[in-house]
Coordinates of C-alpha atoms in Angstrom, one line a residue:
X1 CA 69.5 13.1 -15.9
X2 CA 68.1 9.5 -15.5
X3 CA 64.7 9.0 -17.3
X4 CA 62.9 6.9 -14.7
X5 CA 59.6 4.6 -15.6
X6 CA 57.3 3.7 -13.1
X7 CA 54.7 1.0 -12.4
X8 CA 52.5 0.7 -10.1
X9 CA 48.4 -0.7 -9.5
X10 CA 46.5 2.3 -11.5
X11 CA 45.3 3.4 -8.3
X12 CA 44.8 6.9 -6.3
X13 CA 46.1 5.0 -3.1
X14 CA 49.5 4.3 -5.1
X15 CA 49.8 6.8 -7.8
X16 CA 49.3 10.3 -5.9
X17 CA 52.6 9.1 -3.0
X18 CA 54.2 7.9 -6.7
X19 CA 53.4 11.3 -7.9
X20 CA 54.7 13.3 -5.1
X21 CA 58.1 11.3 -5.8
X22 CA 58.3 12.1 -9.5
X23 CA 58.1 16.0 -8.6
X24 CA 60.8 15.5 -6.1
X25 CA 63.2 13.8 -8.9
X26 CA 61.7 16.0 -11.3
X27 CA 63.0 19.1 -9.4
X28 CA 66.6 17.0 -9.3
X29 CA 66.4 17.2 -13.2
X30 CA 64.9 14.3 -13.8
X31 CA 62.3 13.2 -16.0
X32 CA 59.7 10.6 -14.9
X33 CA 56.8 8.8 -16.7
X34 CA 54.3 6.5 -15.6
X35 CA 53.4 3.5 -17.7
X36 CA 49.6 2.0 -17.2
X37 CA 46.3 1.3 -19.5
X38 CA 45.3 4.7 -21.1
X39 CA 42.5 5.3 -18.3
X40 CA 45.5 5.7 -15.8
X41 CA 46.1 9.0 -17.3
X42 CA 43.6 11.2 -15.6
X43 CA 45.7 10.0 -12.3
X44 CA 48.9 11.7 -13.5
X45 CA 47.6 14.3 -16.1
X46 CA 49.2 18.0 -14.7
X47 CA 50.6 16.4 -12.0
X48 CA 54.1 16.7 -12.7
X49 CA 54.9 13.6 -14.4
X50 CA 54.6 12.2 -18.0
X51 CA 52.6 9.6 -19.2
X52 CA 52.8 6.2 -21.8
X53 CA 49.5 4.3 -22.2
X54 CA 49.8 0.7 -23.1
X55 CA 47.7 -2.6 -23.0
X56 CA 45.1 -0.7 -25.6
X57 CA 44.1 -4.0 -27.3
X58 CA 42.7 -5.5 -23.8
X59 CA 41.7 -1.9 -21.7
X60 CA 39.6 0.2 -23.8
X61 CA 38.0 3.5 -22.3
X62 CA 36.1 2.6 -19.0
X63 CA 38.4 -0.1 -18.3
X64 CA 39.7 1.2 -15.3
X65 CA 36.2 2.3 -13.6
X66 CA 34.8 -1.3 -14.2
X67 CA 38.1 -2.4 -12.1
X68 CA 37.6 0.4 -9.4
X69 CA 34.0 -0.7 -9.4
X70 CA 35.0 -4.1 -8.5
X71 CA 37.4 -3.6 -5.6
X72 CA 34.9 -1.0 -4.0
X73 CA 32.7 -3.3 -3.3
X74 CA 33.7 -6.7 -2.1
X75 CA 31.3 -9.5 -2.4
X76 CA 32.7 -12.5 -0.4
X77 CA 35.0 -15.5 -2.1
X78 CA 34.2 -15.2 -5.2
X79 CA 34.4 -11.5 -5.3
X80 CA 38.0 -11.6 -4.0
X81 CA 39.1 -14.4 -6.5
X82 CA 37.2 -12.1 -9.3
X83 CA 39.4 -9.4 -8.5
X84 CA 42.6 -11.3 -7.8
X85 CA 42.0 -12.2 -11.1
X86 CA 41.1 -9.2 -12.7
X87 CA 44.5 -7.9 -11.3
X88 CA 46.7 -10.5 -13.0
X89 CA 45.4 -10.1 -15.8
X90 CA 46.5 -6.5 -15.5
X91 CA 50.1 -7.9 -14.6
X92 CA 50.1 -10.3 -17.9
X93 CA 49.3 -7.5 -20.1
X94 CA 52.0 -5.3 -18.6
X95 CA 54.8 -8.4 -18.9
X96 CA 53.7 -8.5 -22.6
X97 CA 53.6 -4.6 -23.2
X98 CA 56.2 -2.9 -20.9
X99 CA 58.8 -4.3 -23.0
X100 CA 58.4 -2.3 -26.4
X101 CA 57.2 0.8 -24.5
X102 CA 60.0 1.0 -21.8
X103 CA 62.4 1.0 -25.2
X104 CA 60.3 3.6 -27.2
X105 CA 60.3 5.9 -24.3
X106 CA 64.0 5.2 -23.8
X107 CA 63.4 4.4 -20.2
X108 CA 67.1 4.5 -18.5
X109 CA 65.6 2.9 -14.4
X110 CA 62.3 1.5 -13.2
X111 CA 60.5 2.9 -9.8
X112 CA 58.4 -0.6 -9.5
X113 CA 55.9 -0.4 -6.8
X114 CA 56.1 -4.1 -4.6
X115 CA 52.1 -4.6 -5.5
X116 CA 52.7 -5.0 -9.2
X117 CA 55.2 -7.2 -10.2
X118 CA 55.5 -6.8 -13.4
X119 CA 57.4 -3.8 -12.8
X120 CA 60.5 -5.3 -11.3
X121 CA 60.4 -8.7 -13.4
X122 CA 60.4 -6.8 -16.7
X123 CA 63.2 -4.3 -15.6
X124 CA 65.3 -7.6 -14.9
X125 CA 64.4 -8.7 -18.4
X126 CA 65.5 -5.8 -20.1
X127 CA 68.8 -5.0 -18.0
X128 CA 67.8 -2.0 -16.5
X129 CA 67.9 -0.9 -12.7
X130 CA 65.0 -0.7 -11.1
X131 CA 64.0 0.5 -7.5
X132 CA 60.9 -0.9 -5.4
X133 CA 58.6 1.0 -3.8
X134 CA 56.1 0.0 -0.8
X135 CA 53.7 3.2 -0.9
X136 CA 51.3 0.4 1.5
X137 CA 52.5 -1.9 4.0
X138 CA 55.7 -3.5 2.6
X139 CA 55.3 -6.8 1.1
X140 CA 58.5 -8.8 2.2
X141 CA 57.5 -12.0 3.8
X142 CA 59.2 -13.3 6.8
X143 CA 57.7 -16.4 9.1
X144 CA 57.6 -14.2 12.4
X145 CA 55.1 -11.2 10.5
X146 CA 52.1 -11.8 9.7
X147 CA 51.0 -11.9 5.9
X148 CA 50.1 -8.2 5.1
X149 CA 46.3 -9.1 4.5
X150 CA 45.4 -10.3 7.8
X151 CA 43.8 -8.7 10.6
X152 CA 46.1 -11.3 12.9
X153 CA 48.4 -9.6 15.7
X154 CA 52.3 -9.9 16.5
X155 CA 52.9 -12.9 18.1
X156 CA 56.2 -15.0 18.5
X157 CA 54.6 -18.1 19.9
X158 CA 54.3 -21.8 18.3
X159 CA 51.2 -21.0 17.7
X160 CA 51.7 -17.4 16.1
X161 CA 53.9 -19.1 13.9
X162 CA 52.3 -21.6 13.0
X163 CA 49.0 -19.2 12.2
X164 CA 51.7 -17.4 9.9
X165 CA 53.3 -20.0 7.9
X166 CA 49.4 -21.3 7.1
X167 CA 48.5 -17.8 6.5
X168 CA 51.2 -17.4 4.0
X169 CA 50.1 -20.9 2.2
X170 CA 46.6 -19.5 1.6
X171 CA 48.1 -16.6 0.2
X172 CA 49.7 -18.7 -2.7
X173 CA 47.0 -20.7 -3.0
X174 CA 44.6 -17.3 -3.4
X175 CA 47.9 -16.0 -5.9
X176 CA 47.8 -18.8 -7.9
X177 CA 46.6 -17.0 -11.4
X178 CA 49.0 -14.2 -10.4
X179 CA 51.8 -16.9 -9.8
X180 CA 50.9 -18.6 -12.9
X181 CA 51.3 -15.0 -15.5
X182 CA 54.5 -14.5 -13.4
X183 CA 56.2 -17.9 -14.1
X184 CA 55.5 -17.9 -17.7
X185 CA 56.6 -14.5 -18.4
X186 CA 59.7 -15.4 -16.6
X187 CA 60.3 -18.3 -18.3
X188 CA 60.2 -16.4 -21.2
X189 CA 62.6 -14.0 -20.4
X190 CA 64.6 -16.9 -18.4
X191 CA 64.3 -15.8 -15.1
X192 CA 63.4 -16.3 -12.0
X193 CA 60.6 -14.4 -11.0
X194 CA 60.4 -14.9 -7.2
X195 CA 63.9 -14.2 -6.9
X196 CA 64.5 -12.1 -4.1
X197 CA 60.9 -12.3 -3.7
X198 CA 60.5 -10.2 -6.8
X199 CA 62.4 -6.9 -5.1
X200 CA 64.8 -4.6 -6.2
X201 CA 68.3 -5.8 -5.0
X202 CA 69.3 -2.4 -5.3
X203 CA 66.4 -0.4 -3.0
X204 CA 63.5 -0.9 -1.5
X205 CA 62.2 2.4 -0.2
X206 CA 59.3 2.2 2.3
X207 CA 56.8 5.7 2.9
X208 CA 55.7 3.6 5.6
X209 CA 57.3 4.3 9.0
X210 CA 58.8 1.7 11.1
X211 CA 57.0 2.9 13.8
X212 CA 53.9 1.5 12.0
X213 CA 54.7 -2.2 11.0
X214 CA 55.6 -4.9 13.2
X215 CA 59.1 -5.9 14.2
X216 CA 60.9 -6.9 11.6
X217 CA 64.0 -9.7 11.6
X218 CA 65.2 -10.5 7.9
X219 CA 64.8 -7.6 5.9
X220 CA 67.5 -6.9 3.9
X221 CA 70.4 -4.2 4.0
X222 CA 68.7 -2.6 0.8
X223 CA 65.5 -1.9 2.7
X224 CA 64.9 1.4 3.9
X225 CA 62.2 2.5 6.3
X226 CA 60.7 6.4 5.7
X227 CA 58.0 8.6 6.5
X228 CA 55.4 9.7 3.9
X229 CA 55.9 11.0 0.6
X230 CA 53.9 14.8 0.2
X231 CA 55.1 17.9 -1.2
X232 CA 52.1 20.0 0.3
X233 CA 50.6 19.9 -3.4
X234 CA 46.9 18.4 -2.9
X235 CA 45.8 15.1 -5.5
X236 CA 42.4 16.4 -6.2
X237 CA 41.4 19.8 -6.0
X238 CA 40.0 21.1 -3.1
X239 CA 37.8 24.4 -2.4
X240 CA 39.5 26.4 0.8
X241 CA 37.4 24.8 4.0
X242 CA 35.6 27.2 6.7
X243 CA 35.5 24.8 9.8
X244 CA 34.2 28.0 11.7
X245 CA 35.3 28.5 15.4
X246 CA 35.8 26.2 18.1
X247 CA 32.4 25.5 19.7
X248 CA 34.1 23.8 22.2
X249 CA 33.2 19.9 20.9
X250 CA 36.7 17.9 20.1
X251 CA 36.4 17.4 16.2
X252 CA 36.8 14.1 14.4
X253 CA 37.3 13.2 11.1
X254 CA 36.2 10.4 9.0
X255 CA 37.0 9.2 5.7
X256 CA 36.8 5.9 4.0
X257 CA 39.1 6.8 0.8
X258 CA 38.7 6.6 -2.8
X259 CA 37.3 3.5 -3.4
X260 CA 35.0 2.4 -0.3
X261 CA 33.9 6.6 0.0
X262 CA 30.5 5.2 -1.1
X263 CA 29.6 3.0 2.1
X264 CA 26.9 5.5 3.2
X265 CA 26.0 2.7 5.6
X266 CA 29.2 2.8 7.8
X267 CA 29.3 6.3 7.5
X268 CA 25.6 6.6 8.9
X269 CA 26.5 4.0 11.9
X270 CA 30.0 6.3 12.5
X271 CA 27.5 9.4 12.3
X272 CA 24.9 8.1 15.3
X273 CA 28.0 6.9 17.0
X274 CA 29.7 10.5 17.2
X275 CA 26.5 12.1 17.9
X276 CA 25.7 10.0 20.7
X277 CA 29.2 11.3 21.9
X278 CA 28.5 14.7 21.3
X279 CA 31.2 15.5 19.5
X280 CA 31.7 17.1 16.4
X281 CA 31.7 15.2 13.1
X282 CA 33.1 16.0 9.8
X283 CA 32.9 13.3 6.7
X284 CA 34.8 13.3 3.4
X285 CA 33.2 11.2 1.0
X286 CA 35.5 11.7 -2.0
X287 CA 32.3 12.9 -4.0
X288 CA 31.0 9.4 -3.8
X289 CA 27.7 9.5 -2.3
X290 CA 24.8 9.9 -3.6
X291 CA 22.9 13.7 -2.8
X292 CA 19.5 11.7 -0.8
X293 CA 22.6 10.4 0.8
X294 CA 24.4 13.1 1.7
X295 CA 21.2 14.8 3.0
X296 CA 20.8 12.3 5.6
X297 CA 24.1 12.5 7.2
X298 CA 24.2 16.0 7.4
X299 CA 21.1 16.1 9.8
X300 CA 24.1 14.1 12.1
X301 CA 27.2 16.3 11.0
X302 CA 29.5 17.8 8.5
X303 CA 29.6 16.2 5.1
X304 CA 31.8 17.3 2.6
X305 CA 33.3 15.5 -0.5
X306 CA 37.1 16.6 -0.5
X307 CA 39.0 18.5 2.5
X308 CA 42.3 19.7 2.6
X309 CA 43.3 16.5 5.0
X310 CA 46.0 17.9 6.6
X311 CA 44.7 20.8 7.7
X312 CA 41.5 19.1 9.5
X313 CA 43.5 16.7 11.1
X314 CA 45.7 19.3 12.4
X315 CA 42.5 20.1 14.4
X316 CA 41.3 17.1 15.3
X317 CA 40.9 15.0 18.9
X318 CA 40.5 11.8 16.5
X319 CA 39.5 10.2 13.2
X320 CA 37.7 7.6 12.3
X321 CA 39.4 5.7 9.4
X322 CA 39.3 2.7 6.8
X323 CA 43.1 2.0 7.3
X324 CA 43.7 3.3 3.6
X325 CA 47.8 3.7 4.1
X326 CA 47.7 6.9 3.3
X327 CA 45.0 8.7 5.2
X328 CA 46.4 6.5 8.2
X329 CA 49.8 7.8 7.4
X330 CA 48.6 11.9 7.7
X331 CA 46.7 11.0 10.5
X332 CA 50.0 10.0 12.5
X333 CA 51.6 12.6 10.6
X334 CA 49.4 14.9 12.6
X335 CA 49.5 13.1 15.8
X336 CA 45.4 11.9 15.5
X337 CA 44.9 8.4 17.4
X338 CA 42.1 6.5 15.6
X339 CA 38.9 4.7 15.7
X340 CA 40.1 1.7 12.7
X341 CA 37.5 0.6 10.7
X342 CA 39.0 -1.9 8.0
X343 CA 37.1 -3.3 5.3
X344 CA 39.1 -5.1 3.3
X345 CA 42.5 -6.2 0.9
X346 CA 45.4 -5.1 2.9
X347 CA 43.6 -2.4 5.3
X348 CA 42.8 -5.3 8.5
X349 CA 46.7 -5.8 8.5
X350 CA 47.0 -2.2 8.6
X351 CA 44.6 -2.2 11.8
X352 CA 46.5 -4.6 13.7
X353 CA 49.7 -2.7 13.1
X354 CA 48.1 0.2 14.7
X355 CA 47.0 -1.7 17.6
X356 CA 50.1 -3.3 18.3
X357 CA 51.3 0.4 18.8
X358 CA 48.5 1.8 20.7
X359 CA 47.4 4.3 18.4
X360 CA 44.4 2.8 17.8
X361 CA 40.8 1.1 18.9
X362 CA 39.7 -1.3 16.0
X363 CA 36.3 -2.0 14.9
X364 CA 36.1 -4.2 11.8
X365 CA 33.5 -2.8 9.1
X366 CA 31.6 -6.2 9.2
X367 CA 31.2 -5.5 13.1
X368 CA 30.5 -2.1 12.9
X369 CA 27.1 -0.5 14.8
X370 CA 26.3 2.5 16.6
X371 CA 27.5 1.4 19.7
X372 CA 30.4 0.0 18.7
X373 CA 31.4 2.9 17.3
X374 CA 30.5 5.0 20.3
X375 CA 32.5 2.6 22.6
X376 CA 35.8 2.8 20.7
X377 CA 35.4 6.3 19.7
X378 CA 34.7 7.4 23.8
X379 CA 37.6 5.6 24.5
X380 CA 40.4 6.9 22.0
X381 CA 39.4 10.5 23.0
X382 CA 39.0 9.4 26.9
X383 CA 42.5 7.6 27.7
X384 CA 45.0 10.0 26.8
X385 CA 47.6 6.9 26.0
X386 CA 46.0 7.0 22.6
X387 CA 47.0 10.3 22.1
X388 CA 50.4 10.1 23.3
X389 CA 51.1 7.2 20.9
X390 CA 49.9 8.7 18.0
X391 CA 52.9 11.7 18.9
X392 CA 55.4 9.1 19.6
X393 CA 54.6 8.1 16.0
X394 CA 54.5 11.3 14.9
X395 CA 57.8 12.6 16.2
X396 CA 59.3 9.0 15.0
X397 CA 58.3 10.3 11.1
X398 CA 60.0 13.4 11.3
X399 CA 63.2 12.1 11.1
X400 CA 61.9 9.3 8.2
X401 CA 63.1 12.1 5.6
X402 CA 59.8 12.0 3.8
X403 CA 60.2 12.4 -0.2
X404 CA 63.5 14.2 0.2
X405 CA 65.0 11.2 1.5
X406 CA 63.5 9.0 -0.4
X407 CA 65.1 10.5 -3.5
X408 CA 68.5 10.9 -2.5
X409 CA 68.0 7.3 -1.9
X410 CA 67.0 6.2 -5.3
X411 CA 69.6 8.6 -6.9
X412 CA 72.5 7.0 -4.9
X413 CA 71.3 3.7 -6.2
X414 CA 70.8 4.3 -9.4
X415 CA 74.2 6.3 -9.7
X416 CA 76.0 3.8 -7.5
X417 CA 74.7 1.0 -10.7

């Protein structure tokens, strides 16, 4: 039995794919435990996994919702470098704290997600093997890909590149308060911290499919593409849903995930859109709207907080998504081609993945209207190509191994260390 710590951003979006990875090496005879600020815990409570709050002195109760709060609604420049400071400061307490709590838990390997490095830098500093994770698009940087925060497309020309390697430089220029915790923890501990650009030279495993990122050149041997981590257990709970029969309309799903589930405004514009179609509409809000809210939408279609996902999308023509990783992920997983809506952080990068592979029609949030909507939507469920990208994608992530993989994975490298 290995007793494996993980770290990751306290979020749904990486957490619940985390989760469904600790049951799998929990049912191995493992034993797992997630380390974060004490509000973390309700993300991991009776899911399977164990729990070690630290950072108590700077997160207090609420912590965690003010944090949420902020990267649910992003307000420009100043907004971004709010929260991009806001999450180092997450990453500083962690460098400081993971240490004495990875020993009193007697921590044996790390599971360190790629979007918090503190995972993998404090592993290094404490001699212990750690694994990286990419539960969103992977991270690794290489001059032909554009950075994973850009709506840009795959393109190989002087001027593609050159686009990317100035992309990348505002990047580190945005990371600079992240860059600076990172290099003076790691001078204390007398490491390198961007070595290996701060992955596991062990494992990287990826729930991401490589049918869904660009082509990649310079990833390492220890990099291994898969398909998405679920175990059929739902991460909230969900009341049994009654779609009734077929009335004949296609039916198309729309959610905007667990942070920007409160835009009732893009929801509204989606909700004209798909009645101007005539199709049939049903919206999961993750319980974030307001009931006045609600009320109005459902005078255009089906509103409903939480669904069982999979099962919709089994009967759906199309969806109509925020590029959250891992709604986009159950969508292909279903064979659903998409209307992409990004709105922000790493979800525009996401929407020009799926372009590039003709699952998709992308409408930007900030661009978003009635018509637009209606446009993109008519055309996914008109052109049948859509549709028989989204199986290709589909049939490509059956053989990714999902968690099972995954795990046998991480065992081998762990045991093979």
């Amino acid at each position: 039995m290995t007793h494996f710590a993980v770290v990751a951003p306290p979020l749904p979006g990486h957490f619940n794919p985390l989760l469904v990875l600790a049951r799998e090496l929990g049912r191995r005879g493992h034993r797992v435990t997630f380390l974060h600020m004490a509000d973390a815990a309700r993300l991991v409570d009776g899911k399977g996994a164990g729990f070690h709050a630290v950072g108590a002195r700077d997160y207090p109760p609420g912590a965690l919702k003010a944090y949420v709060d902020r990267l649910a609604k992003p307000t420009g420049l100043f907004g971004l470098l709010g929260t991009l400071h806001a999450t180092a400061a997450q990453t500083d307490m962690l460098c400081r704290d993971l240490p004495g709590a990875l020993r009193e838990i007697g921590a044996q390997a790390m599971i360190a997600d790629q979007t918090e490095a503190a995972g993998g830098l404090v592993a290094r500093a404490l001699g212990i093997p750690f694994i990286s994770t990419a539960t969103a698009l992977p991270l690794n940087r290489e001059p032909t890909v554009p950075p994973p925060f850009v709506p840009w497309p795959y393109d190989l020309s002087e001027k593609g590149l050159v686009m990317n390697k100035g992309g990348y430089q505002v990047t580190d220029l945005l990371m600079r308060p992240m860059r600076k915790v990172l290099m003076r923890h790691g001078a204390a501990f007398g490491l390198d911290p961007f070595a290996g650009q701060g992955f596991s030279p062990l494992l990287t495993v990826s729930q991401v499919p490589q049918a869904l990122d660009f082509p990649r050149r310079e990833l390492p041997a220890t990099f291994h593409y898969g398909s998405p981590w679920r175990d059929g257990a739902s991460p909230v709970p969900v009341e049994p849903l009654d779609l009734g029969p077929d009335d004949g309309r296609p039916l198309v799903f729309c959610s905007l995930g667990t942070l920007q589930g409160a835009r009732a405004d893009i929801f509204l514009k989606v909700a004209e859109g798909a009645r101007d179609l005539g199709v049939r509409l049903l919206i999961a809000h993750g319980g974030l709207l307001a009931p006045h809210e609600v009320k109005r939408l459902e005078a255009l279609g089906e509103v409903r907080a939480f669904v069982p996902q999979g099962e919709v999308l089994g009967r759906c023509k199309a969806a109509v998504l925020h590029c959250g990783m891992n709604t986009v992920l159950d969508a292909m997983a279903a064979g659903v081609p998409l209307v992409a809506v990004p709105i922000a952080f790493e979800q525009p990068a996401t929407a020009s993945r799926l372009a590039y592979h003709g699952v998709a029609k992308v409408v930007p949030a900030g661009k978003l209207s009635r018509r637009r909507l209606r446009d993109a939507l008519g055309a996914v469920l008109g052109d049948p190509a859509f549709g028989a990208a989204a199986r290709r994608v589909a049939a490509a992530m059956v053989q990714g191994g999902g968690v099972s993989a995954a795990a046998d994975l991480i065992e081998g490298a762990v045991g093979s260390r």
